[in-house]
Amino acid sequence: MIQVHDLHRHFGGFRAVDGASLTIETGSITGLIGPNGAGKSTLFNVIAGVLPPTSGRVVMDGEDISGLAPHELFHKGLLRTFQLAHEFSSMTVRENLMMVPGAQAGETLLNTWLRRGRIREEERALRKKADEVLEFLTISHVADEKAGNLSGGQKKLLELGRTMMVDAKIVFLDEVGAGVNRTLLGTIGDAIVRLNKERGYTFCVIEHDMDFIGRLCDPVIVMAQGKVLAQGSADSIMQNEAVIEAYLGT
Ligand code: ADP
Ligand code: MG
């Protein structure tokens, strides 16, 4: 689905991503691991259009998508989750979900005005979809809760839920497990697996928790110092000498 060819992203003279090449297969849950500072988040940001590459190419289903803006990638079904924006924290969980397609439609005042007769109907459909998403993620009980009051793990589920309000094909998750308790991390893992199996989502997941990576991800790609160091099953990665050295060396 995604091919990254010799990608570079430099900051001044510093090579955060230094010639990374990798493939994300359609239908996979691909893990991306590596020591802090390896360039994982920068790689995600370049693939998702948040940062332009210094050089190199990103190809999605045969089409060169290098340097496209996030909203263009969003329309192609390539999504990167973000922490909930501060201004959404006073809205309810359901409202947060209902906001997603509107943002995608690129609505102008004019077309809102032209379509106002249909808005009630559309709102009902959106509400129904939001409730289905919450049920899928097993967080229906917080639908009317303010998003700002959710626990860290519930916020992660809501971020995942936002991708379900549109037709995502591939979702990039950066450190899903950070600050999330064990139980909710399990729930998030289950949601990822079900989205993969039942909805055909492809995932690329950055996570430090190797139990989580080992349970979910195949293959696992290891980055160090801006380059891809190894790729394979979680088990083979853990026994790879270069990988062990990269972790011990930092
Ligand atoms: P990881 O996610 O693997 O921990 P990052 O991609 O966040 O690594 O960072 C890789 C390196 O690039 C780090 O040394 C970081 O300090 C540097 N870096 C990241 N973003 C910037 C930036 N905007 N300006 C300068 N250096 C950056
Ligand atoms: Mg990072």
PDB file of C-alpha atoms and ligand atoms in Angstrom:
ATOM      1  CA  MET A   1       0.000   0.000   0.000  1.00  0.00           C
ATOM      2  CA  ILE A   2       2.787   2.391   0.981  1.00  0.00           C
ATOM      3  CA  GLN A   3       6.311   2.381  -0.345  1.00  0.00           C
ATOM      4  CA  VAL A   4       8.901   4.748   1.030  1.00  0.00           C
ATOM      5  CA  HIS A   5      11.962   5.183  -1.181  1.00  0.00           C
ATOM      6  CA  ASP A   6      15.226   6.562   0.186  1.00  0.00           C
ATOM      7  CA  LEU A   7      13.471   9.188   2.273  1.00  0.00           C
ATOM      8  CA  HIS A   8      15.406  12.018   3.881  1.00  0.00           C
ATOM      9  CA  ARG A   9      14.211  14.685   6.255  1.00  0.00           C
ATOM     10  CA  HIS A  10      16.945  16.946   7.545  1.00  0.00           C
ATOM     11  CA  PHE A  11      16.698  19.761  10.100  1.00  0.00           C
ATOM     12  CA  GLY A  12      19.558  22.079   9.223  1.00  0.00           C
ATOM     13  CA  GLY A  13      22.541  19.743   9.086  1.00  0.00           C
ATOM     14  CA  PHE A  14      20.848  17.097  11.234  1.00  0.00           C
ATOM     15  CA  ARG A  15      19.559  14.012   9.419  1.00  0.00           C
ATOM     16  CA  ALA A  16      16.479  12.961  11.436  1.00  0.00           C
ATOM     17  CA  VAL A  17      15.438  10.626   8.594  1.00  0.00           C
ATOM     18  CA  ASP A  18      18.508   9.590   6.663  1.00  0.00           C
ATOM     19  CA  GLY A  19      17.651   7.456   3.660  1.00  0.00           C
ATOM     20  CA  ALA A  20      14.808   5.284   4.986  1.00  0.00           C
ATOM     21  CA  SER A  21      13.184   2.773   2.618  1.00  0.00           C
ATOM     22  CA  LEU A  22      10.316   0.537   3.641  1.00  0.00           C
ATOM     23  CA  THR A  23       7.063  -1.042   2.512  1.00  0.00           C
ATOM     24  CA  ILE A  24       3.740  -1.245   4.316  1.00  0.00           C
ATOM     25  CA  GLU A  25       1.675  -4.099   2.907  1.00  0.00           C
ATOM     26  CA  THR A  26      -2.074  -3.701   2.394  1.00  0.00           C
ATOM     27  CA  GLY A  27      -3.939  -5.368   5.244  1.00  0.00           C
ATOM     28  CA  SER A  28      -0.986  -5.479   7.614  1.00  0.00           C
ATOM     29  CA  ILE A  29      -0.556  -4.087  11.094  1.00  0.00           C
ATOM     30  CA  THR A  30       3.026  -2.962  10.710  1.00  0.00           C
ATOM     31  CA  GLY A  31       4.959  -2.013  13.839  1.00  0.00           C
ATOM     32  CA  LEU A  32       7.603   0.714  13.859  1.00  0.00           C
ATOM     33  CA  ILE A  33      10.028   0.640  16.744  1.00  0.00           C
ATOM     34  CA  GLY A  34      13.422   2.086  17.579  1.00  0.00           C
ATOM     35  CA  PRO A  35      15.262   4.021  20.273  1.00  0.00           C
ATOM     36  CA  ASN A  36      14.208   7.581  21.148  1.00  0.00           C
ATOM     37  CA  GLY A  37      15.363  10.003  18.472  1.00  0.00           C
ATOM     38  CA  ALA A  38      15.507   7.281  15.792  1.00  0.00           C
ATOM     39  CA  GLY A  39      13.355   9.399  13.472  1.00  0.00           C
ATOM     40  CA  LYS A  40      10.089   7.457  13.764  1.00  0.00           C
ATOM     41  CA  SER A  41       7.784  10.429  14.380  1.00  0.00           C
ATOM     42  CA  THR A  42       9.566  12.478  11.735  1.00  0.00           C
ATOM     43  CA  LEU A  43       9.065   9.643   9.228  1.00  0.00           C
ATOM     44  CA  PHE A  44       5.348   9.543  10.123  1.00  0.00           C
ATOM     45  CA  ASN A  45       5.087  13.296   9.741  1.00  0.00           C
ATOM     46  CA  VAL A  46       6.649  13.185   6.293  1.00  0.00           C
ATOM     47  CA  ILE A  47       4.436  10.290   5.121  1.00  0.00           C
ATOM     48  CA  ALA A  48       1.319  12.033   6.477  1.00  0.00           C
ATOM     49  CA  GLY A  49       2.198  15.347   4.814  1.00  0.00           C
ATOM     50  CA  VAL A  50       2.839  17.263   8.030  1.00  0.00           C
ATOM     51  CA  LEU A  51       6.475  17.846   7.003  1.00  0.00           C
ATOM     52  CA  PRO A  52       7.818  17.995   3.447  1.00  0.00           C
ATOM     53  CA  PRO A  53      10.611  15.523   2.699  1.00  0.00           C
ATOM     54  CA  THR A  54      14.116  16.835   2.067  1.00  0.00           C
ATOM     55  CA  SER A  55      14.369  14.179  -0.652  1.00  0.00           C
ATOM     56  CA  GLY A  56      12.982  10.765  -1.499  1.00  0.00           C
ATOM     57  CA  ARG A  57       9.536   9.502  -2.387  1.00  0.00           C
ATOM     58  CA  VAL A  58       6.397   8.160  -0.761  1.00  0.00           C
ATOM     59  CA  VAL A  59       4.140   6.081  -3.020  1.00  0.00           C
ATOM     60  CA  MET A  60       0.598   4.988  -2.140  1.00  0.00           C
ATOM     61  CA  ASP A  61      -1.034   2.323  -4.323  1.00  0.00           C
ATOM     62  CA  GLY A  62       1.330   3.217  -7.147  1.00  0.00           C
ATOM     63  CA  GLU A  63       0.754   6.972  -6.913  1.00  0.00           C
ATOM     64  CA  ASP A  64       3.483   9.377  -5.834  1.00  0.00           C
ATOM     65  CA  ILE A  65       2.072  11.170  -2.779  1.00  0.00           C
ATOM     66  CA  SER A  66       5.322  12.822  -1.621  1.00  0.00           C
ATOM     67  CA  GLY A  67       4.729  16.270  -0.216  1.00  0.00           C
ATOM     68  CA  LEU A  68       0.906  16.215  -0.501  1.00  0.00           C
ATOM     69  CA  ALA A  69      -0.870  18.188   2.225  1.00  0.00           C
ATOM     70  CA  PRO A  70      -2.548  16.320   5.108  1.00  0.00           C
ATOM     71  CA  HIS A  71      -6.062  17.129   3.869  1.00  0.00           C
ATOM     72  CA  GLU A  72      -5.243  15.727   0.414  1.00  0.00           C
ATOM     73  CA  LEU A  73      -3.949  12.528   2.012  1.00  0.00           C
ATOM     74  CA  PHE A  74      -6.991  12.468   4.266  1.00  0.00           C
ATOM     75  CA  HIS A  75      -9.182  12.285   1.142  1.00  0.00           C
ATOM     76  CA  LYS A  76      -7.102   9.365  -0.086  1.00  0.00           C
ATOM     77  CA  GLY A  77      -7.772   7.548   3.175  1.00  0.00           C
ATOM     78  CA  LEU A  78      -4.337   8.099   4.714  1.00  0.00           C
ATOM     79  CA  LEU A  79      -4.725   9.334   8.282  1.00  0.00           C
ATOM     80  CA  ARG A  80      -2.427  10.114  11.121  1.00  0.00           C
ATOM     81  CA  THR A  81      -4.033  10.450  14.533  1.00  0.00           C
ATOM     82  CA  PHE A  82      -3.361  13.582  16.523  1.00  0.00           C
ATOM     83  CA  GLN A  83      -3.856  14.415  20.128  1.00  0.00           C
ATOM     84  CA  LEU A  84      -7.255  16.008  20.543  1.00  0.00           C
ATOM     85  CA  ALA A  85      -7.079  19.705  19.897  1.00  0.00           C
ATOM     86  CA  HIS A  86      -7.496  21.781  23.018  1.00  0.00           C
ATOM     87  CA  GLU A  87     -10.559  23.587  21.674  1.00  0.00           C
ATOM     88  CA  PHE A  88     -12.435  20.285  21.382  1.00  0.00           C
ATOM     89  CA  SER A  89     -11.982  19.357  25.021  1.00  0.00           C
ATOM     90  CA  SER A  90     -15.148  21.172  26.109  1.00  0.00           C
ATOM     91  CA  MET A  91     -17.231  19.365  23.493  1.00  0.00           C
ATOM     92  CA  THR A  92     -18.707  15.959  24.209  1.00  0.00           C
ATOM     93  CA  VAL A  93     -17.181  12.772  22.870  1.00  0.00           C
ATOM     94  CA  ARG A  94     -20.054  12.314  20.427  1.00  0.00           C
ATOM     95  CA  GLU A  95     -19.761  15.907  19.213  1.00  0.00           C
ATOM     96  CA  ASN A  96     -16.041  15.382  18.630  1.00  0.00           C
ATOM     97  CA  LEU A  97     -16.834  12.490  16.317  1.00  0.00           C
ATOM     98  CA  MET A  98     -19.600  14.379  14.550  1.00  0.00           C
ATOM     99  CA  MET A  99     -17.165  17.199  13.758  1.00  0.00           C
ATOM    100  CA  VAL A 100     -14.907  14.973  11.645  1.00  0.00           C
ATOM    101  CA  PRO A 101     -16.782  14.677   8.325  1.00  0.00           C
ATOM    102  CA  GLY A 102     -17.667  18.395   8.298  1.00  0.00           C
ATOM    103  CA  ALA A 103     -14.014  19.251   8.538  1.00  0.00           C
ATOM    104  CA  GLN A 104     -13.361  16.864   5.659  1.00  0.00           C
ATOM    105  CA  ALA A 105     -16.076  18.290   3.398  1.00  0.00           C
ATOM    106  CA  GLY A 106     -14.305  21.649   3.392  1.00  0.00           C
ATOM    107  CA  GLU A 107     -17.609  23.426   3.947  1.00  0.00           C
ATOM    108  CA  THR A 108     -17.976  27.055   3.048  1.00  0.00           C
ATOM    109  CA  LEU A 109     -20.637  29.364   4.392  1.00  0.00           C
ATOM    110  CA  LEU A 110     -22.257  29.335   0.962  1.00  0.00           C
ATOM    111  CA  ASN A 111     -22.678  25.611   0.637  1.00  0.00           C
ATOM    112  CA  THR A 112     -23.786  25.348   4.259  1.00  0.00           C
ATOM    113  CA  TRP A 113     -26.494  27.879   3.428  1.00  0.00           C
ATOM    114  CA  LEU A 114     -27.477  26.083   0.211  1.00  0.00           C
ATOM    115  CA  ARG A 115     -27.683  22.781   2.002  1.00  0.00           C
ATOM    116  CA  ARG A 116     -29.356  23.922   5.200  1.00  0.00           C
ATOM    117  CA  GLY A 117     -32.570  22.059   4.414  1.00  0.00           C
ATOM    118  CA  ARG A 118     -30.657  18.829   4.488  1.00  0.00           C
ATOM    119  CA  ILE A 119     -28.629  19.587   7.558  1.00  0.00           C
ATOM    120  CA  ARG A 120     -30.993  18.074  10.116  1.00  0.00           C
ATOM    121  CA  GLU A 121     -31.110  14.831   8.223  1.00  0.00           C
ATOM    122  CA  GLU A 122     -27.353  14.826   7.831  1.00  0.00           C
ATOM    123  CA  GLU A 123     -26.910  15.521  11.519  1.00  0.00           C
ATOM    124  CA  ARG A 124     -29.078  12.554  12.425  1.00  0.00           C
ATOM    125  CA  ALA A 125     -27.027  10.308  10.157  1.00  0.00           C
ATOM    126  CA  LEU A 126     -23.811  11.625  11.657  1.00  0.00           C
ATOM    127  CA  ARG A 127     -25.078  11.074  15.167  1.00  0.00           C
ATOM    128  CA  LYS A 128     -26.002   7.503  14.315  1.00  0.00           C
ATOM    129  CA  LYS A 129     -22.588   6.882  12.823  1.00  0.00           C
ATOM    130  CA  ALA A 130     -20.864   8.418  15.852  1.00  0.00           C
ATOM    131  CA  ASP A 131     -22.866   6.158  18.166  1.00  0.00           C
ATOM    132  CA  GLU A 132     -21.914   3.103  16.117  1.00  0.00           C
ATOM    133  CA  VAL A 133     -18.257   4.078  16.348  1.00  0.00           C
ATOM    134  CA  LEU A 134     -18.514   4.486  20.131  1.00  0.00           C
ATOM    135  CA  GLU A 135     -20.183   1.110  20.430  1.00  0.00           C
ATOM    136  CA  PHE A 136     -17.480  -0.508  18.285  1.00  0.00           C
ATOM    137  CA  LEU A 137     -14.831   0.985  20.565  1.00  0.00           C
ATOM    138  CA  THR A 138     -16.761  -0.029  23.718  1.00  0.00           C
ATOM    139  CA  ILE A 139     -16.930   3.553  25.007  1.00  0.00           C
ATOM    140  CA  SER A 140     -20.649   4.273  24.510  1.00  0.00           C
ATOM    141  CA  HIS A 141     -20.895   5.120  28.203  1.00  0.00           C
ATOM    142  CA  VAL A 142     -18.802   8.292  27.723  1.00  0.00           C
ATOM    143  CA  ALA A 143     -20.708   9.600  24.665  1.00  0.00           C
ATOM    144  CA  ASP A 144     -22.012  12.640  26.544  1.00  0.00           C
ATOM    145  CA  GLU A 145     -18.885  13.194  28.596  1.00  0.00           C
ATOM    146  CA  LYS A 146     -16.715  16.216  27.778  1.00  0.00           C
ATOM    147  CA  ALA A 147     -13.716  14.971  25.787  1.00  0.00           C
ATOM    148  CA  GLY A 148     -11.388  16.862  28.114  1.00  0.00           C
ATOM    149  CA  ASN A 149     -12.535  14.688  31.035  1.00  0.00           C
ATOM    150  CA  LEU A 150     -11.560  11.376  29.418  1.00  0.00           C
ATOM    151  CA  SER A 151      -8.660   9.281  30.676  1.00  0.00           C
ATOM    152  CA  GLY A 152      -5.538   9.043  28.494  1.00  0.00           C
ATOM    153  CA  GLY A 153      -6.605   5.692  27.090  1.00  0.00           C
ATOM    154  CA  GLN A 154     -10.161   6.820  26.373  1.00  0.00           C
ATOM    155  CA  LYS A 155      -8.717   9.807  24.481  1.00  0.00           C
ATOM    156  CA  LYS A 156      -6.667   7.409  22.361  1.00  0.00           C
ATOM    157  CA  LEU A 157      -9.814   5.419  21.585  1.00  0.00           C
ATOM    158  CA  LEU A 158     -11.557   8.637  20.599  1.00  0.00           C
ATOM    159  CA  GLU A 159      -8.636   9.523  18.290  1.00  0.00           C
ATOM    160  CA  LEU A 160      -9.039   6.104  16.703  1.00  0.00           C
ATOM    161  CA  GLY A 161     -12.779   6.708  16.517  1.00  0.00           C
ATOM    162  CA  ARG A 162     -12.222   9.876  14.522  1.00  0.00           C
ATOM    163  CA  THR A 163     -10.575   7.800  11.790  1.00  0.00           C
ATOM    164  CA  MET A 164     -13.709   5.636  11.674  1.00  0.00           C
ATOM    165  CA  MET A 165     -15.919   8.607  10.823  1.00  0.00           C
ATOM    166  CA  VAL A 166     -14.278   8.722   7.395  1.00  0.00           C
ATOM    167  CA  ASP A 167     -13.274   5.923   5.077  1.00  0.00           C
ATOM    168  CA  ALA A 168      -9.739   5.397   6.237  1.00  0.00           C
ATOM    169  CA  LYS A 169      -7.541   2.917   4.388  1.00  0.00           C
ATOM    170  CA  ILE A 170      -4.340   3.318   6.314  1.00  0.00           C
ATOM    171  CA  VAL A 171      -3.922   4.800   9.756  1.00  0.00           C
ATOM    172  CA  PHE A 172      -0.669   5.885  11.373  1.00  0.00           C
ATOM    173  CA  LEU A 173      -0.624   5.732  15.167  1.00  0.00           C
ATOM    174  CA  ASP A 174       2.224   7.367  17.069  1.00  0.00           C
ATOM    175  CA  GLU A 175       2.804   5.937  20.552  1.00  0.00           C
ATOM    176  CA  VAL A 176      -0.698   4.639  21.138  1.00  0.00           C
ATOM    177  CA  GLY A 177       0.223   3.277  24.532  1.00  0.00           C
ATOM    178  CA  ALA A 178       1.886   6.352  26.029  1.00  0.00           C
ATOM    179  CA  GLY A 179       0.296   7.071  29.406  1.00  0.00           C
ATOM    180  CA  VAL A 180      -2.398   4.449  28.935  1.00  0.00           C
ATOM    181  CA  ASN A 181      -3.202   1.838  31.584  1.00  0.00           C
ATOM    182  CA  ARG A 182      -2.915  -1.890  30.832  1.00  0.00           C
ATOM    183  CA  THR A 183      -6.634  -2.556  30.561  1.00  0.00           C
ATOM    184  CA  LEU A 184      -7.274   0.249  28.114  1.00  0.00           C
ATOM    185  CA  LEU A 185      -4.157  -0.622  26.142  1.00  0.00           C
ATOM    186  CA  GLY A 186      -5.746  -4.064  25.691  1.00  0.00           C
ATOM    187  CA  THR A 187      -8.988  -2.435  24.530  1.00  0.00           C
ATOM    188  CA  ILE A 188      -7.073  -0.251  22.060  1.00  0.00           C
ATOM    189  CA  GLY A 189      -5.224  -3.300  20.764  1.00  0.00           C
ATOM    190  CA  ASP A 190      -8.499  -5.167  20.304  1.00  0.00           C
ATOM    191  CA  ALA A 191     -10.008  -2.198  18.443  1.00  0.00           C
ATOM    192  CA  ILE A 192      -6.995  -2.084  16.108  1.00  0.00           C
ATOM    193  CA  VAL A 193      -7.239  -5.802  15.378  1.00  0.00           C
ATOM    194  CA  ARG A 194     -10.991  -5.597  14.735  1.00  0.00           C
ATOM    195  CA  LEU A 195     -10.634  -2.543  12.474  1.00  0.00           C
ATOM    196  CA  ASN A 196      -7.972  -4.470  10.593  1.00  0.00           C
ATOM    197  CA  LYS A 197      -9.955  -7.699  10.269  1.00  0.00           C
ATOM    198  CA  GLU A 198     -13.504  -6.382   9.956  1.00  0.00           C
ATOM    199  CA  ARG A 199     -12.991  -3.057   8.166  1.00  0.00           C
ATOM    200  CA  GLY A 200      -9.849  -3.807   6.215  1.00  0.00           C
ATOM    201  CA  TYR A 201      -7.779  -1.022   7.765  1.00  0.00           C
ATOM    202  CA  THR A 202      -4.040  -1.154   7.284  1.00  0.00           C
ATOM    203  CA  PHE A 203      -2.094   0.169  10.279  1.00  0.00           C
ATOM    204  CA  CYS A 204       1.372   1.425  10.976  1.00  0.00           C
ATOM    205  CA  VAL A 205       1.941   1.687  14.702  1.00  0.00           C
ATOM    206  CA  ILE A 206       4.782   3.275  16.658  1.00  0.00           C
ATOM    207  CA  GLU A 207       4.887   1.885  20.182  1.00  0.00           C
ATOM    208  CA  HIS A 208       7.514   1.232  22.847  1.00  0.00           C
ATOM    209  CA  ASP A 209       5.606  -1.549  24.616  1.00  0.00           C
ATOM    210  CA  MET A 210       7.060  -4.708  23.074  1.00  0.00           C
ATOM    211  CA  ASP A 211       4.274  -6.929  24.434  1.00  0.00           C
ATOM    212  CA  PHE A 212       1.789  -4.782  22.552  1.00  0.00           C
ATOM    213  CA  ILE A 213       3.934  -4.791  19.389  1.00  0.00           C
ATOM    214  CA  GLY A 214       4.502  -8.537  19.640  1.00  0.00           C
ATOM    215  CA  ARG A 215       0.799  -9.266  20.065  1.00  0.00           C
ATOM    216  CA  LEU A 216      -0.394  -7.027  17.215  1.00  0.00           C
ATOM    217  CA  CYS A 217       2.264  -6.373  14.647  1.00  0.00           C
ATOM    218  CA  ASP A 218       3.651  -8.329  11.744  1.00  0.00           C
ATOM    219  CA  PRO A 219       6.008  -7.257  10.379  1.00  0.00           C
ATOM    220  CA  VAL A 220       7.955  -5.034  12.726  1.00  0.00           C
ATOM    221  CA  ILE A 221      10.297  -2.422  11.248  1.00  0.00           C
ATOM    222  CA  VAL A 222      13.187  -1.160  13.360  1.00  0.00           C
ATOM    223  CA  MET A 223      14.621   2.320  12.860  1.00  0.00           C
ATOM    224  CA  ALA A 224      17.816   3.726  14.302  1.00  0.00           C
ATOM    225  CA  GLN A 225      19.560   6.985  13.477  1.00  0.00           C
ATOM    226  CA  GLY A 226      17.188   7.820  10.669  1.00  0.00           C
ATOM    227  CA  LYS A 227      17.607   4.530   8.838  1.00  0.00           C
ATOM    228  CA  VAL A 228      15.765   1.222   8.710  1.00  0.00           C
ATOM    229  CA  LEU A 229      17.885  -1.244  10.613  1.00  0.00           C
ATOM    230  CA  ALA A 230      15.836  -4.414  10.318  1.00  0.00           C
ATOM    231  CA  GLN A 231      12.436  -5.778   9.429  1.00  0.00           C
ATOM    232  CA  GLY A 232      10.749  -9.064  10.297  1.00  0.00           C
ATOM    233  CA  SER A 233       8.518 -10.811  12.801  1.00  0.00           C
ATOM    234  CA  ALA A 234       8.609  -9.482  16.374  1.00  0.00           C
ATOM    235  CA  ASP A 235      10.473 -12.616  17.484  1.00  0.00           C
ATOM    236  CA  SER A 236      13.148 -12.370  14.823  1.00  0.00           C
ATOM    237  CA  ILE A 237      13.628  -8.653  15.536  1.00  0.00           C
ATOM    238  CA  MET A 238      14.235  -9.315  19.243  1.00  0.00           C
ATOM    239  CA  GLN A 239      17.042 -11.702  18.380  1.00  0.00           C
ATOM    240  CA  ASN A 240      18.660  -9.475  15.776  1.00  0.00           C
ATOM    241  CA  GLU A 241      22.176  -8.452  16.898  1.00  0.00           C
ATOM    242  CA  ALA A 242      22.088  -5.046  15.215  1.00  0.00           C
ATOM    243  CA  VAL A 243      18.738  -4.281  16.866  1.00  0.00           C
ATOM    244  CA  ILE A 244      19.946  -5.272  20.329  1.00  0.00           C
ATOM    245  CA  GLU A 245      23.049  -3.148  19.836  1.00  0.00           C
ATOM    246  CA  ALA A 246      21.016  -0.126  18.695  1.00  0.00           C
ATOM    247  CA  TYR A 247      18.918  -0.274  21.864  1.00  0.00           C
ATOM    248  CA  LEU A 248      21.835  -0.881  24.196  1.00  0.00           C
ATOM    249  CA  GLY A 249      23.938   1.782  22.518  1.00  0.00           C
ATOM    250  CA  THR A 250      21.593   4.619  23.485  1.00  0.00           C
TER     251      THR A 250
HETATM  252  P1  ADP B   1      11.506   9.352  17.473  1.00  0.00           P
HETATM  253  O1  ADP B   1      10.070   9.581  17.197  1.00  0.00           O
HETATM  254  O2  ADP B   1      12.038   8.102  16.862  1.00  0.00           O
HETATM  255  O3  ADP B   1      11.825   9.394  18.943  1.00  0.00           O
HETATM  256  P2  ADP B   1      11.868  11.897  16.169  1.00  0.00           P
HETATM  257  O4  ADP B   1      11.486  11.679  14.771  1.00  0.00           O
HETATM  258  O5  ADP B   1      10.905  12.581  17.051  1.00  0.00           O
HETATM  259  O6  ADP B   1      12.355  10.523  16.803  1.00  0.00           O
HETATM  260  O7  ADP B   1      13.205  12.743  16.212  1.00  0.00           O
HETATM  261  C1  ADP B   1      14.373  12.340  15.508  1.00  0.00           C
HETATM  262  C2  ADP B   1      15.441  13.369  15.722  1.00  0.00           C
HETATM  263  O8  ADP B   1      15.114  14.556  15.003  1.00  0.00           O
HETATM  264  C3  ADP B   1      15.616  13.781  17.170  1.00  0.00           C
HETATM  265  O9  ADP B   1      16.997  13.919  17.436  1.00  0.00           O
HETATM  266  C4  ADP B   1      14.926  15.105  17.247  1.00  0.00           C
HETATM  267  O10 ADP B   1      15.522  15.934  18.218  1.00  0.00           O
HETATM  268  C5  ADP B   1      15.118  15.666  15.849  1.00  0.00           C
HETATM  269  N1  ADP B   1      14.017  16.537  15.460  1.00  0.00           N
HETATM  270  C6  ADP B   1      12.724  16.176  15.343  1.00  0.00           C
HETATM  271  N2  ADP B   1      11.959  17.215  14.944  1.00  0.00           N
HETATM  272  C7  ADP B   1      12.809  18.262  14.824  1.00  0.00           C
HETATM  273  C8  ADP B   1      12.638  19.651  14.438  1.00  0.00           C
HETATM  274  N3  ADP B   1      11.443  20.125  14.120  1.00  0.00           N
HETATM  275  N4  ADP B   1      13.740  20.430  14.420  1.00  0.00           N
HETATM  276  C9  ADP B   1      14.949  19.933  14.736  1.00  0.00           C
HETATM  277  N5  ADP B   1      15.176  18.659  15.101  1.00  0.00           N
HETATM  278  C10 ADP B   1      14.127  17.835  15.141  1.00  0.00           C
HETATM  279 MG    MG B   2       8.415   9.883  18.411  1.00  0.00          MG
END
